[in-house]
Amino acid sequence: RARRTYYSEEDKMIKAIMTLENDYILPFEDKHMSLKACVSIIAADVCKTAPEQEINNIFDELDELFPLEKEWLKAERFRALGGCQTEYNQENYSAALNYYKQALELWQACHGDNSVNIANLHLQIARLYMYHLEDDRLAQEYYLSTIRICETALTHLKDDERQKATLYHILSMVHLDMAEMADENEEQKAALHYEQLQLQALLKICSPTDRELGQCYQSIAVMQEEKGLFEDALINYKESSKIYTGLNDTETLSRVYQRISRIYENHFNDLSAALKYRLLKHEATVQSSEILPFHDSLEIEDKKHCVIQSHLQLADIQLKLRDFEAARASLSAAKQLYEDMNWEKQAKSIETQLSDVDRLERESK
């Protein structure tokens, strides 16, 4: 992950300072397991950014490098191609279904424990039927088969915490999806339960600054917040924020701090705590909205707009705390950014808000 990206005038190029994350994938003693883990990431992620030809080129090279692994590599090729049909600016759901089913057949024919791959494919097929092909009966059939595969696999696992974590996460996703077609409360409760089991497994194998750990804390917090478990949600949001701080992931930090601030404001009426985290959110937003030489005009406008909204959110809570000077400063900063962007109408609306602040301050004396 890029910790910092900048334009080098001396070298006339964009440079990035990188840091290695999620190295839990690498230290398998079995090189075959390492290869499968890496290819699985390629198959899951490459479909989001690559067209079909590029995916085929990647897997053609993998076939040449690992000729003895062609059987399962073909299955992963089909999985990536299936994802491409829905992710890469396409909506060819019938083709995606066909690719996923071909991948499923190949994985079922492969030797060894392939339960994670098979469960993942059942889940993807269920989601196609649920959200795109509009066949609830087949969707439920594949969701239930995903659950059976995961539960059977878990009964045979002993010390493989990595595989346990993955299976628990799949089960959590299944129950979240099924909340839309069954008992919502019970399904959400099950989803939270499995996400918490995933966290327990990850804590045994991940470093304290592992991104996946942060994502799991955050996911649990979101579920707890939705169920009204606000104290528990705060604990897990704060745990995730520690990890994202260590990773310098200011964009995600901004979202996490915003959720913490809203919980304090809306559910505990603790405006001081809400302001504390709104300020942290604003700092993270400003950092993640840094404008670099290679950003185009639309990106620059979007980043400035994010900072403006953050200033306005700060002003809102500062007014509730009757800190008129701070609210005035936040609104003025937002107004200046609008003026820089030549958004005259929005800048004038801020002038009206500034007048309201002056009026409220006079009335409070």
Short mmCIF file of C-alpha atoms in Angstrom, two decimals:
data_model
loop_
_atom_site.label_atom_id
_atom_site.label_comp_id
_atom_site.label_asym_id
_atom_site.label_seq_id
_atom_site.Cartn_x
_atom_site.Cartn_y
_atom_site.Cartn_z
CA ARG A 1 0.00 0.00 0.00
CA ALA A 2 1.22 3.52 -0.79
CA ARG A 3 1.94 5.44 2.42
CA ARG A 4 2.69 8.61 0.48
CA THR A 5 2.52 9.54 -3.18
CA TYR A 6 4.27 12.60 -4.59
CA TYR A 7 5.61 14.14 -7.80
CA SER A 8 9.41 14.32 -8.06
CA GLU A 9 10.47 17.47 -9.92
CA GLU A 10 14.01 16.14 -10.13
CA ASP A 11 13.05 12.83 -11.78
CA LYS A 12 9.92 14.18 -13.52
CA MET A 13 7.81 11.27 -12.33
CA ILE A 14 5.24 10.28 -9.74
CA LYS A 15 6.76 8.29 -6.87
CA ALA A 16 5.15 6.28 -4.10
CA ILE A 17 6.55 5.20 -0.75
CA MET A 18 5.14 1.71 -0.22
CA THR A 19 4.67 -0.51 2.80
CA LEU A 20 4.03 -4.26 2.94
CA GLU A 21 0.71 -5.26 4.48
CA ASN A 22 -1.06 -8.56 5.19
CA ASP A 23 2.08 -10.69 5.17
CA TYR A 24 0.16 -13.50 6.89
CA ILE A 25 -0.30 -14.94 3.40
CA LEU A 26 3.41 -15.38 2.82
CA PRO A 27 4.93 -17.58 5.54
CA PHE A 28 3.32 -20.91 4.56
CA GLU A 29 5.86 -23.69 4.93
CA ASP A 30 4.22 -25.39 1.97
CA LYS A 31 5.08 -23.46 -1.22
CA HIS A 32 2.05 -25.00 -2.91
CA MET A 33 -0.21 -23.39 -0.29
CA SER A 34 1.56 -20.05 -0.78
CA LEU A 35 0.96 -20.22 -4.51
CA LYS A 36 -2.72 -21.04 -4.06
CA ALA A 37 -3.17 -18.19 -1.59
CA CYS A 38 -1.54 -15.66 -3.92
CA VAL A 39 -3.47 -16.81 -6.99
CA SER A 40 -6.70 -16.67 -4.99
CA ILE A 41 -6.06 -12.98 -4.33
CA ILE A 42 -5.36 -12.39 -8.01
CA ALA A 43 -8.59 -14.13 -9.00
CA ALA A 44 -10.63 -12.21 -6.44
CA ASP A 45 -9.16 -8.75 -7.05
CA VAL A 46 -7.97 -8.60 -10.66
CA CYS A 47 -11.53 -8.82 -12.00
CA LYS A 48 -12.25 -5.40 -10.51
CA THR A 49 -9.71 -3.61 -12.70
CA ALA A 50 -8.94 -5.78 -15.73
CA PRO A 51 -10.75 -6.74 -18.95
CA GLU A 52 -11.10 -10.38 -20.04
CA GLN A 53 -8.03 -10.37 -22.30
CA GLU A 54 -5.82 -9.12 -19.50
CA ILE A 55 -7.12 -11.82 -17.14
CA ASN A 56 -6.43 -14.50 -19.74
CA ASN A 57 -2.93 -13.10 -20.29
CA ILE A 58 -2.21 -13.29 -16.56
CA PHE A 59 -3.37 -16.89 -16.29
CA ASP A 60 -1.56 -17.88 -19.49
CA GLU A 61 1.66 -16.74 -17.83
CA LEU A 62 0.80 -18.60 -14.64
CA ASP A 63 0.20 -21.77 -16.69
CA GLU A 64 3.67 -21.42 -18.21
CA LEU A 65 5.30 -20.80 -14.85
CA PHE A 66 3.47 -23.65 -13.07
CA PRO A 67 2.59 -26.32 -15.67
CA LEU A 68 1.79 -28.92 -13.00
CA GLU A 69 -0.88 -26.68 -11.45
CA LYS A 70 -3.01 -26.13 -14.54
CA GLU A 71 -6.04 -27.97 -13.15
CA TRP A 72 -6.84 -25.62 -10.31
CA LEU A 73 -5.36 -22.60 -12.11
CA LYS A 74 -8.06 -23.10 -14.72
CA ALA A 75 -10.68 -23.00 -11.97
CA GLU A 76 -9.27 -19.72 -10.68
CA ARG A 77 -9.16 -18.35 -14.22
CA PHE A 78 -12.88 -19.02 -14.58
CA ARG A 79 -13.57 -17.42 -11.18
CA ALA A 80 -11.72 -14.26 -12.23
CA LEU A 81 -13.51 -14.20 -15.59
CA GLY A 82 -16.83 -14.61 -13.79
CA GLY A 83 -16.07 -11.66 -11.55
CA CYS A 84 -15.03 -9.62 -14.58
CA GLN A 85 -18.52 -9.99 -16.05
CA THR A 86 -20.02 -8.08 -13.12
CA GLU A 87 -17.14 -5.91 -11.87
CA TYR A 88 -15.34 -4.47 -14.89
CA ASN A 89 -18.02 -2.10 -16.20
CA GLN A 90 -20.10 -5.04 -17.35
CA GLU A 91 -23.46 -6.52 -16.36
CA ASN A 92 -23.32 -9.87 -18.13
CA TYR A 93 -24.72 -11.92 -15.28
CA SER A 94 -25.54 -15.01 -17.34
CA ALA A 95 -21.93 -15.21 -18.50
CA ALA A 96 -20.75 -14.70 -14.92
CA LEU A 97 -22.97 -17.57 -13.76
CA ASN A 98 -21.57 -19.83 -16.48
CA TYR A 99 -17.97 -19.05 -15.53
CA TYR A 100 -18.64 -19.57 -11.81
CA LYS A 101 -20.29 -22.94 -12.45
CA GLN A 102 -17.34 -24.06 -14.58
CA ALA A 103 -14.96 -23.00 -11.82
CA LEU A 104 -17.08 -24.86 -9.27
CA GLU A 105 -16.99 -28.09 -11.28
CA LEU A 106 -13.21 -27.87 -11.58
CA TRP A 107 -12.67 -27.22 -7.87
CA GLN A 108 -14.97 -30.10 -6.93
CA ALA A 109 -12.86 -32.40 -9.12
CA CYS A 110 -9.54 -31.23 -7.64
CA HIS A 111 -7.74 -33.25 -4.96
CA GLY A 112 -7.35 -31.94 -1.43
CA ASP A 113 -9.44 -29.72 0.82
CA ASN A 114 -10.92 -27.05 -1.43
CA SER A 115 -13.84 -26.16 0.81
CA VAL A 116 -12.99 -22.45 0.96
CA ASN A 117 -12.91 -22.16 -2.84
CA ILE A 118 -16.08 -24.20 -3.24
CA ALA A 119 -17.93 -22.25 -0.53
CA ASN A 120 -16.86 -18.95 -2.07
CA LEU A 121 -18.20 -19.97 -5.46
CA HIS A 122 -21.50 -21.13 -3.97
CA LEU A 123 -21.77 -17.71 -2.30
CA GLN A 124 -21.03 -15.84 -5.54
CA ILE A 125 -23.62 -17.90 -7.42
CA ALA A 126 -26.18 -17.31 -4.65
CA ARG A 127 -25.58 -13.55 -4.93
CA LEU A 128 -26.04 -13.63 -8.69
CA TYR A 129 -29.40 -15.33 -8.26
CA MET A 130 -30.37 -13.05 -5.37
CA TYR A 131 -29.41 -9.62 -6.67
CA HIS A 132 -29.22 -9.89 -10.45
CA LEU A 133 -31.05 -12.94 -11.83
CA GLU A 134 -33.96 -12.52 -9.38
CA ASP A 135 -34.46 -16.15 -8.48
CA ASP A 136 -34.94 -16.31 -4.71
CA ARG A 137 -35.46 -20.07 -4.69
CA LEU A 138 -32.09 -20.83 -6.30
CA ALA A 139 -30.44 -18.08 -4.27
CA GLN A 140 -31.60 -19.71 -1.03
CA GLU A 141 -30.52 -23.12 -2.30
CA TYR A 142 -26.98 -21.90 -2.89
CA TYR A 143 -26.85 -19.92 0.36
CA LEU A 144 -27.85 -23.03 2.32
CA SER A 145 -25.30 -25.15 0.48
CA THR A 146 -22.63 -22.55 1.33
CA ILE A 147 -23.53 -22.89 5.01
CA ARG A 148 -23.36 -26.71 4.85
CA ILE A 149 -19.96 -26.64 3.13
CA CYS A 150 -18.51 -24.23 5.70
CA GLU A 151 -19.93 -26.05 8.71
CA THR A 152 -18.67 -29.41 7.45
CA ALA A 153 -15.21 -28.00 6.79
CA LEU A 154 -15.04 -26.40 10.25
CA THR A 155 -15.75 -29.73 11.97
CA HIS A 156 -12.57 -31.16 10.40
CA LEU A 157 -10.28 -28.22 11.13
CA LYS A 158 -8.05 -28.17 14.18
CA ASP A 159 -5.28 -25.56 14.16
CA ASP A 160 -5.69 -23.89 10.76
CA GLU A 161 -6.80 -20.48 12.03
CA ARG A 162 -6.37 -18.90 8.60
CA GLN A 163 -8.90 -21.26 7.02
CA LYS A 164 -11.21 -20.97 10.03
CA ALA A 165 -11.19 -17.17 9.73
CA THR A 166 -12.04 -17.35 6.04
CA LEU A 167 -14.89 -19.82 6.58
CA TYR A 168 -16.31 -17.76 9.45
CA HIS A 169 -16.25 -14.67 7.24
CA ILE A 170 -18.07 -16.49 4.44
CA LEU A 171 -20.73 -17.61 6.93
CA SER A 172 -21.10 -14.05 8.17
CA MET A 173 -21.64 -12.77 4.62
CA VAL A 174 -24.20 -15.50 3.93
CA HIS A 175 -26.27 -14.59 6.98
CA LEU A 176 -26.10 -10.87 6.18
CA ASP A 177 -27.46 -11.59 2.72
CA MET A 178 -30.12 -13.95 4.05
CA ALA A 179 -31.38 -11.23 6.41
CA GLU A 180 -33.13 -9.84 3.32
CA MET A 181 -35.08 -13.05 2.73
CA ALA A 182 -35.57 -14.61 6.19
CA ASP A 183 -35.84 -13.56 9.86
CA GLU A 184 -33.82 -10.34 9.75
CA ASN A 185 -33.02 -10.21 13.47
CA GLU A 186 -31.87 -13.84 13.71
CA GLU A 187 -29.80 -13.65 10.53
CA GLN A 188 -28.07 -10.44 11.66
CA LYS A 189 -27.36 -12.04 15.02
CA ALA A 190 -25.79 -15.04 13.26
CA ALA A 191 -23.74 -12.77 10.99
CA LEU A 192 -22.36 -10.90 14.00
CA HIS A 193 -21.59 -14.19 15.78
CA TYR A 194 -19.52 -15.51 12.87
CA GLU A 195 -17.71 -12.20 12.39
CA GLN A 196 -16.72 -12.33 16.07
CA LEU A 197 -15.46 -15.89 15.59
CA GLN A 198 -13.46 -14.66 12.62
CA LEU A 199 -11.90 -11.99 14.84
CA GLN A 200 -10.88 -14.61 17.43
CA ALA A 201 -9.16 -16.64 14.72
CA LEU A 202 -7.43 -13.59 13.22
CA LEU A 203 -6.10 -12.48 16.61
CA LYS A 204 -4.13 -15.74 16.75
CA ILE A 205 -2.37 -15.23 13.42
CA CYS A 206 -2.31 -11.51 12.60
CA SER A 207 0.06 -8.81 13.74
CA PRO A 208 -1.54 -6.01 15.81
CA THR A 209 -1.35 -3.68 12.79
CA ASP A 210 -2.78 -6.04 10.20
CA ARG A 211 -5.31 -4.41 7.88
CA GLU A 212 -7.55 -7.49 7.89
CA LEU A 213 -7.79 -7.22 11.66
CA GLY A 214 -8.85 -3.58 11.35
CA GLN A 215 -11.46 -4.48 8.76
CA CYS A 216 -12.86 -7.19 11.01
CA TYR A 217 -13.14 -4.85 14.02
CA GLN A 218 -14.83 -2.31 11.76
CA SER A 219 -17.26 -4.85 10.31
CA ILE A 220 -18.25 -6.02 13.79
CA ALA A 221 -18.75 -2.41 14.90
CA VAL A 222 -21.03 -1.67 11.95
CA MET A 223 -23.19 -4.71 12.76
CA GLN A 224 -23.33 -3.77 16.44
CA GLU A 225 -24.27 -0.19 15.60
CA GLU A 226 -27.10 -1.38 13.35
CA LYS A 227 -28.42 -3.58 16.18
CA GLY A 228 -28.27 -0.70 18.67
CA LEU A 229 -25.28 -2.09 20.61
CA PHE A 230 -23.64 1.32 20.69
CA GLU A 231 -21.16 0.81 23.56
CA ASP A 232 -19.82 -2.36 21.95
CA ALA A 233 -19.69 -0.63 18.58
CA LEU A 234 -17.61 2.21 20.02
CA ILE A 235 -15.09 -0.26 21.44
CA ASN A 236 -14.61 -1.98 18.11
CA TYR A 237 -14.55 1.22 16.05
CA LYS A 238 -11.80 2.50 18.33
CA GLU A 239 -9.84 -0.75 17.97
CA SER A 240 -10.07 -0.47 14.20
CA SER A 241 -9.00 3.19 14.32
CA LYS A 242 -5.77 2.22 16.13
CA ILE A 243 -4.88 -0.16 13.32
CA TYR A 244 -5.74 2.30 10.53
CA THR A 245 -3.68 4.97 12.33
CA GLY A 246 -0.67 2.63 12.29
CA LEU A 247 -1.25 2.02 8.58
CA ASN A 248 -1.65 5.77 7.91
CA ASP A 249 -4.93 4.98 6.16
CA THR A 250 -6.45 8.42 6.60
CA GLU A 251 -9.31 7.81 4.18
CA THR A 252 -10.68 4.88 6.20
CA LEU A 253 -9.88 6.65 9.47
CA SER A 254 -12.06 9.54 8.37
CA ARG A 255 -15.05 7.22 7.95
CA VAL A 256 -14.45 5.43 11.26
CA TYR A 257 -14.09 8.67 13.25
CA GLN A 258 -17.27 9.98 11.63
CA ARG A 259 -19.22 6.94 12.87
CA ILE A 260 -17.77 7.28 16.38
CA SER A 261 -18.67 10.97 16.47
CA ARG A 262 -22.24 10.31 15.35
CA ILE A 263 -22.77 7.63 17.99
CA TYR A 264 -21.63 10.00 20.74
CA GLU A 265 -23.82 12.79 19.38
CA ASN A 266 -26.98 10.88 18.47
CA HIS A 267 -27.10 8.10 21.06
CA PHE A 268 -25.18 9.35 24.12
CA ASN A 269 -25.75 13.11 23.73
CA ASP A 270 -22.07 13.56 24.55
CA LEU A 271 -21.22 16.56 22.40
CA SER A 272 -17.72 16.97 23.82
CA ALA A 273 -16.76 13.43 22.81
CA ALA A 274 -18.55 13.92 19.50
CA LEU A 275 -16.48 17.06 18.83
CA LYS A 276 -13.25 15.27 19.74
CA TYR A 277 -13.82 12.61 17.10
CA ARG A 278 -15.25 15.11 14.59
CA LEU A 279 -11.95 17.00 14.86
CA LEU A 280 -10.00 13.77 14.35
CA LYS A 281 -12.24 12.99 11.39
CA HIS A 282 -11.56 16.44 9.92
CA GLU A 283 -7.81 16.03 10.31
CA ALA A 284 -7.94 12.66 8.55
CA THR A 285 -10.15 14.09 5.79
CA VAL A 286 -7.71 16.93 5.13
CA GLN A 287 -4.79 14.50 4.97
CA SER A 288 -6.58 12.09 2.63
CA SER A 289 -7.67 15.00 0.42
CA GLU A 290 -4.15 16.20 -0.32
CA ILE A 291 -3.99 17.51 -3.89
CA LEU A 292 -1.07 16.19 -5.94
CA PRO A 293 0.26 17.28 -9.35
CA PHE A 294 -1.22 14.31 -11.18
CA HIS A 295 -4.81 14.86 -9.96
CA ASP A 296 -7.18 16.06 -12.67
CA SER A 297 -9.71 18.88 -12.22
CA LEU A 298 -12.57 16.54 -11.24
CA GLU A 299 -10.45 14.81 -8.58
CA ILE A 300 -9.33 18.18 -7.21
CA GLU A 301 -12.91 19.42 -7.04
CA ASP A 302 -14.04 16.23 -5.31
CA LYS A 303 -11.25 16.46 -2.71
CA LYS A 304 -12.03 20.10 -1.97
CA HIS A 305 -15.71 19.27 -1.63
CA CYS A 306 -14.90 16.53 0.92
CA VAL A 307 -12.96 19.07 3.01
CA ILE A 308 -15.79 21.62 2.71
CA GLN A 309 -18.34 19.09 3.99
CA SER A 310 -16.02 18.25 6.87
CA HIS A 311 -15.75 21.95 7.81
CA LEU A 312 -19.55 22.24 7.74
CA GLN A 313 -19.97 19.15 9.93
CA LEU A 314 -17.50 20.65 12.40
CA ALA A 315 -19.38 23.94 12.44
CA ASP A 316 -22.64 22.13 13.17
CA ILE A 317 -21.38 20.53 16.36
CA GLN A 318 -19.42 23.63 17.40
CA LEU A 319 -22.65 25.61 17.23
CA LYS A 320 -24.42 23.03 19.39
CA LEU A 321 -21.65 23.56 21.96
CA ARG A 322 -22.10 27.36 21.62
CA ASP A 323 -18.49 27.76 20.49
CA PHE A 324 -19.30 30.57 18.10
CA GLU A 325 -15.72 31.53 17.34
CA ALA A 326 -14.79 27.99 16.28
CA ALA A 327 -17.98 27.62 14.23
CA ARG A 328 -17.25 30.92 12.50
CA ALA A 329 -13.73 29.73 11.65
CA SER A 330 -15.02 26.43 10.22
CA LEU A 331 -17.67 28.16 8.11
CA SER A 332 -15.18 30.74 6.87
CA ALA A 333 -12.79 27.99 5.80
CA ALA A 334 -15.62 26.30 3.88
CA LYS A 335 -16.57 29.63 2.27
CA GLN A 336 -12.99 30.22 1.15
CA LEU A 337 -12.83 26.83 -0.55
CA TYR A 338 -16.13 27.50 -2.34
CA GLU A 339 -14.73 30.81 -3.56
CA ASP A 340 -11.55 29.08 -4.76
CA MET A 341 -13.76 26.78 -6.83
CA ASN A 342 -15.88 29.71 -8.10
CA TRP A 343 -19.00 28.25 -6.52
CA GLU A 344 -20.58 31.65 -5.83
CA LYS A 345 -24.04 30.39 -4.87
CA GLN A 346 -22.63 28.03 -2.23
CA ALA A 347 -20.26 30.71 -0.92
CA LYS A 348 -23.20 33.10 -0.46
CA SER A 349 -25.12 30.43 1.46
CA ILE A 350 -22.18 30.26 3.87
CA GLU A 351 -22.38 34.03 4.31
CA THR A 352 -25.98 33.56 5.44
CA GLN A 353 -24.87 30.91 7.94
CA LEU A 354 -22.14 33.23 9.24
CA SER A 355 -24.76 35.92 9.80
CA ASP A 356 -26.84 33.38 11.73
CA VAL A 357 -23.83 32.61 13.93
CA ASP A 358 -23.40 36.32 14.70
CA ARG A 359 -27.09 36.58 15.57
CA LEU A 360 -27.00 33.50 17.82
CA GLU A 361 -23.94 34.83 19.62
CA ARG A 362 -25.65 38.18 20.29
CA GLU A 363 -28.78 36.43 21.57
CA SER A 364 -26.74 34.23 23.92
CA LYS A 365 -25.28 37.21 25.78
#
